[in-house]
Coordinates of C-alpha atoms and ligand atoms in Angstrom, one line a residue:
M1 CA 15.5 -6.7 -10.3
P2 CA 12.0 -8.0 -11.8
P3 CA 11.6 -12.0 -12.4
A4 CA 12.7 -11.6 -16.2
E5 CA 15.8 -9.7 -15.0
L6 CA 16.9 -12.0 -12.4
R7 CA 16.8 -15.3 -14.9
Q8 CA 18.9 -13.2 -17.3
W9 CA 21.3 -12.7 -14.5
F10 CA 21.8 -16.1 -13.7
A11 CA 22.1 -17.2 -17.3
E12 CA 24.6 -14.4 -18.0
H13 CA 26.6 -16.0 -15.0
G14 CA 26.4 -19.7 -16.6
W15 CA 23.3 -20.8 -14.5
P16 CA 20.0 -22.2 -15.6
G17 CA 17.2 -19.7 -15.3
Y18 CA 15.4 -21.8 -13.1
R19 CA 17.6 -20.7 -10.3
A20 CA 15.9 -17.5 -9.9
R21 CA 12.6 -19.3 -9.0
Q22 CA 14.7 -21.3 -6.5
L23 CA 16.2 -18.0 -5.0
F24 CA 12.6 -16.3 -4.8
E25 CA 11.3 -19.6 -2.8
A26 CA 14.4 -19.4 -0.3
Q27 CA 13.5 -15.8 0.0
R28 CA 10.2 -16.5 1.0
K29 CA 10.9 -19.3 3.5
Y30 CA 13.6 -17.4 5.3
A31 CA 12.0 -14.0 5.1
A32 CA 12.1 -13.7 8.8
S33 CA 15.3 -14.7 9.7
G34 CA 17.2 -12.4 7.6
E35 CA 19.8 -15.1 6.6
A36 CA 20.8 -16.4 3.3
R37 CA 20.5 -20.3 3.3
I38 CA 19.9 -22.4 0.2
T39 CA 21.5 -26.0 1.5
T40 CA 20.6 -27.7 -2.0
W41 CA 23.2 -25.0 -3.9
S42 CA 26.8 -25.9 -4.4
A43 CA 29.1 -23.6 -2.4
E44 CA 30.1 -21.8 -5.8
L45 CA 26.4 -21.0 -6.7
C46 CA 26.0 -19.6 -3.4
N47 CA 29.0 -17.7 -3.0
Q48 CA 28.4 -16.1 -6.3
V49 CA 24.8 -15.2 -5.8
F50 CA 25.2 -13.9 -2.1
E51 CA 28.4 -11.8 -2.9
E52 CA 26.7 -10.3 -5.9
L53 CA 22.9 -10.1 -4.9
D54 CA 21.3 -8.3 -1.8
W55 CA 19.7 -10.8 0.6
S56 CA 18.5 -8.8 3.6
W57 CA 16.9 -5.5 3.5
W58 CA 16.0 -4.5 7.2
Q59 CA 17.8 -4.4 10.4
E60 CA 15.3 -4.1 13.1
L61 CA 11.5 -4.8 13.5
Q62 CA 9.3 -3.0 15.8
H63 CA 5.9 -4.5 16.4
W64 CA 2.6 -3.4 17.8
R65 CA -0.9 -5.0 18.0
D66 CA -4.2 -3.0 18.7
P67 CA -5.6 -4.5 21.6
E68 CA -9.1 -3.3 20.4
D69 CA -9.3 -4.9 17.0
A70 CA -6.2 -6.9 16.3
T71 CA -4.7 -4.7 13.8
E72 CA -0.9 -5.0 13.8
K73 CA 1.9 -2.7 13.0
W74 CA 5.6 -3.3 12.2
V75 CA 8.1 -0.4 12.1
V76 CA 10.8 -1.3 10.2
T77 CA 14.5 0.0 10.4
L78 CA 15.8 -0.4 6.6
R79 CA 19.8 -1.1 6.2
D80 CA 20.6 2.5 5.8
G81 CA 18.7 3.4 9.2
Q82 CA 15.6 5.1 7.2
R83 CA 12.3 3.6 8.9
M84 CA 8.9 2.6 7.2
Q85 CA 5.8 1.0 8.2
M86 CA 3.6 -1.8 7.1
V87 CA 0.2 -2.7 8.7
M88 CA -1.7 -5.9 8.6
I89 CA -5.6 -5.8 8.8
P90 CA -7.1 -9.0 10.0
D91 CA -10.8 -9.5 9.1
R92 CA -12.4 -13.0 9.5
D93 CA -10.3 -15.1 6.8
R94 CA -8.7 -12.2 5.3
R95 CA -5.2 -11.0 6.3
T96 CA -4.8 -7.7 4.4
L97 CA -1.1 -6.0 4.4
C98 CA -1.4 -2.1 3.8
V99 CA 2.0 -2.0 2.1
S100 CA 4.5 1.0 1.9
S101 CA 6.2 2.4 -1.4
Q102 CA 8.2 5.3 0.0
V103 CA 9.6 6.5 3.2
G104 CA 7.7 9.5 3.9
C105 CA 5.7 11.3 0.7
A106 CA 6.4 14.1 -1.5
M107 CA 2.5 14.6 -2.3
G108 CA 2.0 16.5 1.0
C109 CA -1.8 15.9 1.3
T110 CA -2.7 18.2 4.2
F111 CA -4.7 15.4 6.3
C112 CA -2.1 12.9 6.3
S113 CA 0.9 12.3 8.7
T114 CA 2.8 10.5 6.2
G115 CA 2.8 13.8 3.7
E116 CA 3.8 15.8 6.9
M117 CA 7.2 13.6 7.0
R118 CA 7.9 14.8 3.3
L119 CA 9.7 12.3 1.1
Q120 CA 12.7 10.9 2.6
R121 CA 13.5 8.3 -0.1
N122 CA 11.9 5.7 -2.5
L123 CA 11.9 2.2 -1.4
T124 CA 13.3 -0.4 -3.8
G125 CA 11.3 -3.2 -5.3
G126 CA 12.9 -5.5 -3.1
E127 CA 12.3 -3.5 0.0
I128 CA 8.5 -3.5 -1.2
L129 CA 8.3 -7.0 -2.0
G130 CA 10.2 -8.0 1.2
Q131 CA 7.5 -6.4 3.3
I132 CA 4.9 -9.2 1.6
L133 CA 7.3 -12.0 2.0
L134 CA 8.2 -10.9 5.7
V135 CA 4.8 -10.4 7.2
D136 CA 3.6 -13.5 5.0
R137 CA 6.1 -15.5 6.9
L138 CA 5.8 -14.1 10.4
L139 CA 2.1 -15.0 10.0
R140 CA 2.4 -18.6 8.9
D141 CA 5.3 -19.3 11.4
R142 CA 2.7 -18.5 14.2
G143 CA 0.2 -20.7 12.7
D144 CA -2.1 -18.1 11.2
R145 CA -2.9 -18.0 7.3
G146 CA -0.7 -16.2 5.3
L147 CA -1.8 -12.8 3.4
T148 CA -4.8 -12.8 1.1
N149 CA -4.7 -9.3 -0.1
L150 CA -2.4 -6.1 -0.8
V151 CA -3.4 -2.5 -0.6
F152 CA -0.8 -0.2 -1.4
M153 CA -2.1 2.2 0.9
G154 CA 1.1 2.6 3.3
M155 CA 3.2 5.2 3.4
G156 CA 4.0 7.1 -0.1
E157 CA 2.6 7.6 -3.3
P158 CA 3.0 4.2 -5.4
L159 CA 3.1 6.1 -8.8
H160 CA 5.8 8.3 -7.7
N161 CA 8.1 5.4 -7.3
E162 CA 6.8 3.6 -10.5
Y163 CA 9.6 1.2 -11.3
A164 CA 10.0 -0.3 -7.9
V165 CA 6.6 -0.8 -7.5
R166 CA 5.7 -2.4 -10.9
T167 CA 8.9 -4.6 -10.1
A168 CA 7.3 -5.6 -6.9
L169 CA 3.9 -6.3 -8.7
D170 CA 5.9 -8.4 -11.2
W171 CA 6.9 -10.7 -8.5
I172 CA 3.5 -10.7 -6.9
I173 CA 1.8 -11.8 -9.9
S174 CA 4.4 -13.7 -11.9
T175 CA 4.3 -17.7 -11.8
D176 CA 8.1 -17.1 -10.9
G177 CA 7.0 -15.2 -7.6
L178 CA 3.8 -15.4 -5.8
G179 CA 1.5 -16.1 -8.6
W180 CA -1.3 -14.0 -7.3
S181 CA -4.4 -13.1 -9.1
P182 CA -4.1 -9.1 -9.7
D183 CA -7.6 -8.8 -8.2
R184 CA -6.3 -9.3 -4.8
V185 CA -4.1 -6.4 -5.3
T186 CA -5.2 -2.7 -5.0
I187 CA -3.1 0.4 -5.8
S188 CA -3.9 3.4 -4.4
T189 CA -2.8 6.9 -6.1
V190 CA -3.7 10.4 -6.0
G191 CA -3.2 10.4 -9.6
I192 CA 0.0 11.1 -11.7
A193 CA -1.1 11.1 -15.5
A194 CA 1.5 8.7 -17.2
P195 CA 2.2 6.3 -14.9
L196 CA -1.3 5.9 -14.0
R197 CA -2.2 5.4 -17.5
R198 CA 0.6 2.6 -17.9
L199 CA -0.7 1.0 -14.8
I200 CA -4.3 0.7 -16.3
R201 CA -3.1 -0.4 -19.6
E202 CA -0.4 -2.8 -18.4
S203 CA -1.8 -4.5 -15.2
R204 CA -5.2 -5.8 -14.0
V205 CA -4.8 -4.7 -10.3
N206 CA -7.5 -2.5 -8.7
L207 CA -7.5 1.1 -8.3
A208 CA -8.2 3.2 -5.5
I209 CA -8.2 6.8 -6.4
S210 CA -7.4 9.5 -3.5
L211 CA -9.7 12.1 -4.6
H212 CA -10.9 13.3 -1.4
A213 CA -13.0 16.1 -2.9
A214 CA -14.7 16.6 -6.2
R215 CA -14.7 20.4 -6.0
P216 CA -11.4 21.5 -7.5
D217 CA -11.1 24.4 -4.9
V218 CA -11.9 22.1 -1.9
R219 CA -9.4 19.6 -3.4
A220 CA -6.5 21.9 -4.1
G221 CA -6.7 22.8 -0.5
I222 CA -6.1 19.4 0.9
V223 CA -4.3 17.5 -2.0
P224 CA -1.5 19.6 -3.6
A225 CA -1.3 17.0 -6.3
E226 CA -4.6 18.8 -7.7
R227 CA -2.1 21.1 -9.3
G228 CA -0.2 18.6 -11.1
L229 CA -3.3 16.5 -12.6
P230 CA -6.7 18.3 -11.7
A231 CA -9.6 16.4 -10.8
D232 CA -11.3 16.8 -14.0
E233 CA -8.3 15.7 -16.0
L234 CA -8.0 12.9 -13.7
R235 CA -11.8 12.0 -14.6
A236 CA -11.1 12.3 -18.5
L237 CA -8.2 10.0 -18.3
L238 CA -10.2 7.5 -16.5
L239 CA -13.2 7.6 -18.9
D240 CA -10.5 7.5 -21.7
E241 CA -9.5 4.0 -20.4
I242 CA -12.6 3.0 -19.3
R243 CA -12.6 -0.3 -21.5
A244 CA -9.3 -1.3 -19.6
L245 CA -10.8 -0.6 -16.6
R246 CA -13.6 -3.1 -17.1
N247 CA -13.9 -5.9 -14.9
R248 CA -11.7 -4.7 -12.2
K249 CA -12.6 -2.6 -9.0
L250 CA -12.3 1.3 -9.1
T251 CA -12.9 3.0 -6.0
F252 CA -12.8 6.8 -5.1
E253 CA -11.5 7.2 -1.6
V254 CA -12.8 10.3 0.4
V255 CA -11.4 11.1 3.9
L256 CA -14.0 13.1 5.2
L257 CA -12.6 16.4 7.3
A258 CA -15.1 18.1 9.4
G259 CA -16.4 21.2 7.9
I260 CA -14.0 21.1 4.8
N261 CA -15.2 18.2 2.4
D262 CA -18.5 17.1 4.2
S263 CA -21.3 19.1 3.1
E264 CA -24.1 18.4 0.7
D265 CA -22.7 20.4 -1.9
D266 CA -19.4 18.3 -1.5
A267 CA -21.5 15.2 -1.6
R268 CA -23.5 16.3 -5.0
E269 CA -20.3 17.2 -6.7
L270 CA -19.0 13.8 -5.9
I271 CA -22.2 12.1 -7.3
R272 CA -21.7 14.2 -10.6
Y273 CA -18.0 13.3 -10.5
V274 CA -18.4 9.5 -10.1
S275 CA -21.2 9.0 -12.3
G276 CA -20.6 7.1 -15.5
L277 CA -17.4 5.5 -14.1
N278 CA -18.8 2.3 -12.6
A279 CA -16.9 3.0 -9.3
M280 CA -17.4 2.8 -5.8
V281 CA -16.8 5.4 -2.9
N282 CA -15.1 4.8 0.3
L283 CA -15.7 7.4 2.8
I284 CA -13.2 7.5 5.5
P285 CA -13.7 9.6 8.6
F286 CA -10.8 11.6 9.5
N287 CA -8.2 9.8 11.8
P288 CA -6.6 12.4 14.2
W289 CA -2.8 12.2 14.8
P290 CA -0.4 14.3 16.6
G291 CA -0.6 17.5 15.2
G292 CA -3.2 17.0 12.9
R293 CA -5.0 20.2 12.0
Y294 CA -8.5 18.7 11.2
S295 CA -11.2 17.1 13.0
R296 CA -13.3 14.0 12.4
P297 CA -17.0 14.8 11.0
A298 CA -19.8 13.4 13.6
R299 CA -21.1 9.9 12.8
P300 CA -24.6 11.4 11.6
A301 CA -22.8 13.6 9.2
V302 CA -20.8 10.8 7.6
E303 CA -23.8 8.8 7.4
R304 CA -25.9 11.4 5.8
F305 CA -23.1 12.1 3.2
Q306 CA -23.2 8.2 2.5
R307 CA -27.0 8.3 2.2
L308 CA -26.7 10.9 -0.6
L309 CA -24.6 9.0 -2.6
Q310 CA -26.5 5.9 -2.1
D311 CA -29.8 7.7 -3.2
A312 CA -27.9 8.5 -6.4
S313 CA -27.3 4.7 -6.9
I314 CA -23.5 5.1 -5.9
S315 CA -22.1 2.3 -3.8
C316 CA -20.8 4.1 -0.9
F317 CA -19.1 2.4 2.1
I318 CA -18.0 3.9 5.5
R319 CA -14.5 2.5 6.1
R320 CA -14.3 1.0 9.6
T321 CA -11.3 2.5 11.6
R322 CA -8.6 0.0 12.1
G323 CA -5.6 0.3 14.4
R324 CA -6.2 3.6 15.9
N325 CA -4.6 2.7 19.0
I326 CA -1.4 2.2 17.7
L327 CA -1.4 5.0 14.9
A328 CA -2.2 2.5 12.2
A329 CA -5.0 3.9 10.8
C330 CA -5.3 5.4 7.4
G331 CA -3.2 8.8 7.3
T332 CA -1.6 8.3 10.5
L333 CA 1.6 6.4 9.3
N334 CA 4.6 8.5 10.3
T335 CA 8.2 7.4 11.4
T336 CA 9.5 10.5 13.0
E337 CA 10.1 10.5 16.5
H338 CA 6.6 11.8 17.6
A339 CA 5.0 9.0 15.6
V340 CA 4.6 6.6 18.6
P341 CA 3.7 8.0 21.6
V342 CA 4.7 6.6 24.7
D343 CA 1.3 5.7 26.2
L344 CA 0.6 4.0 23.0
V345 CA 3.7 1.9 23.4
E346 CA 2.6 0.8 26.7
L347 CA -0.9 0.1 25.7
S348 CA 0.2 -2.5 22.9
E349 CA 2.0 -5.5 22.9
R350 CA 5.4 -5.1 22.0
S351 CA 7.6 -8.0 20.5
Ligands
SF4_401 S1 -2.3 10.4 1.6 FE1 -1.2 9.2 0.3 S2 -0.1 10.7 -1.3 FE2 -1.4 11.9 0.2 S3 0.6 12.7 1.6 FE3 -0.3 10.8 2.4 S4 0.7 8.9 1.7 FE4 1.1 10.6 0.3

C-alpha cells in the first residue's frame, strides 16, 4: 500500500503514524534476510503488524554476473512460484537497477523475449519496491555503494500495471520512503494514453518512450501497441503535455533490427517525429535471444543511422550492450525454462 495508506493503517489500529516510517526502515535494513525483525517494538505491535501485513515477497534468488562487463542479474522466485528478473548495471559511480513491473508482458513486441512469455501476472507494489530495497541491500552488504538510479525497463509494461508502479514510485520519492529525487527514475513505456497522461501530470520522473519506428506501418509490425495508441497520437499527446515535460528527460528508444527499421527512410521519419519534442534518441542494436527472429544491424549501419539524426541536431546515442553473456541485455529477459541456457550458467558466477 502507498505511504499515506500505511500511516492510516497504523492510525486505525491505534498506533502513531510514524510507525509506518519505522516499518519501512526495517524493511530496508533486513531486505535481504526475508525475516521480520524490529527489536525496538513491543510484542503486541509486532504481532499485530506481522500477522496482518506481508513482509516477505520472494522465496528464492538465483544470481549471475556477466564476466565481461560485471552486469548482474537476479532471477527471483516469488511466493506463488512465478519468476521474474532484475538487472543491475554498474557504470563508474552509478548503480542502476532495471526494475520489472510484471511477470512477462502483454504488449507482445516481436523483438522482445519478455513479450514472447505473454503476461503471467502483474507484480504488486511491494514486489516492485522490494526489488529496489533488496538489490540496494545486497550491494551495501558487500561494501559496494547502493543503487543510484532506477529504470523501469525490466519485464513488463509499467503503465499496464499503473497502480502498483505508482505505489512503488510513491515509496521511492516520498520522504516517508527512500526520498529520492524523481530525476533518478526513468519509466519506459510503449505508450498507453490515460496512464501516460496521468504519469506526466502527477509525477516528475523521466520518460523513455519505446517508439522503435516512426513509420506507422513499420511500428505496427513490431510493436502491437501501435494499434492501441498510434505513434502520431502518441506524439500529439506528448506535444499536448510539453509544458509538464519541461525540465525532465524525454527519450525515444529505438531497437534497431537489421532490414526492418534501420533504413535511411526510417531515420528521416524519426527525425520528423522527434523534432519539436526536445527529446533524445537512444539506439539499441537488437540483442539476440534463443528463438528471436531478428538480427542485429552491423555497427556501420547503426553509426550511419546515428549520424543522420545528429546531422539534424538531435541528440542520439547508441546504447552500449550490457549483460549479453547472461541474457540480461535489453529485450532478452525471460523466465521460462529456455531463458537461461546451461552454458551461460557455467560461464557465470552463480551464488
Ligand atoms: S519491449 Fe517492453 S513493452 Fe514490449 S514486450 Fe518487451 S517488456 Fe513488453
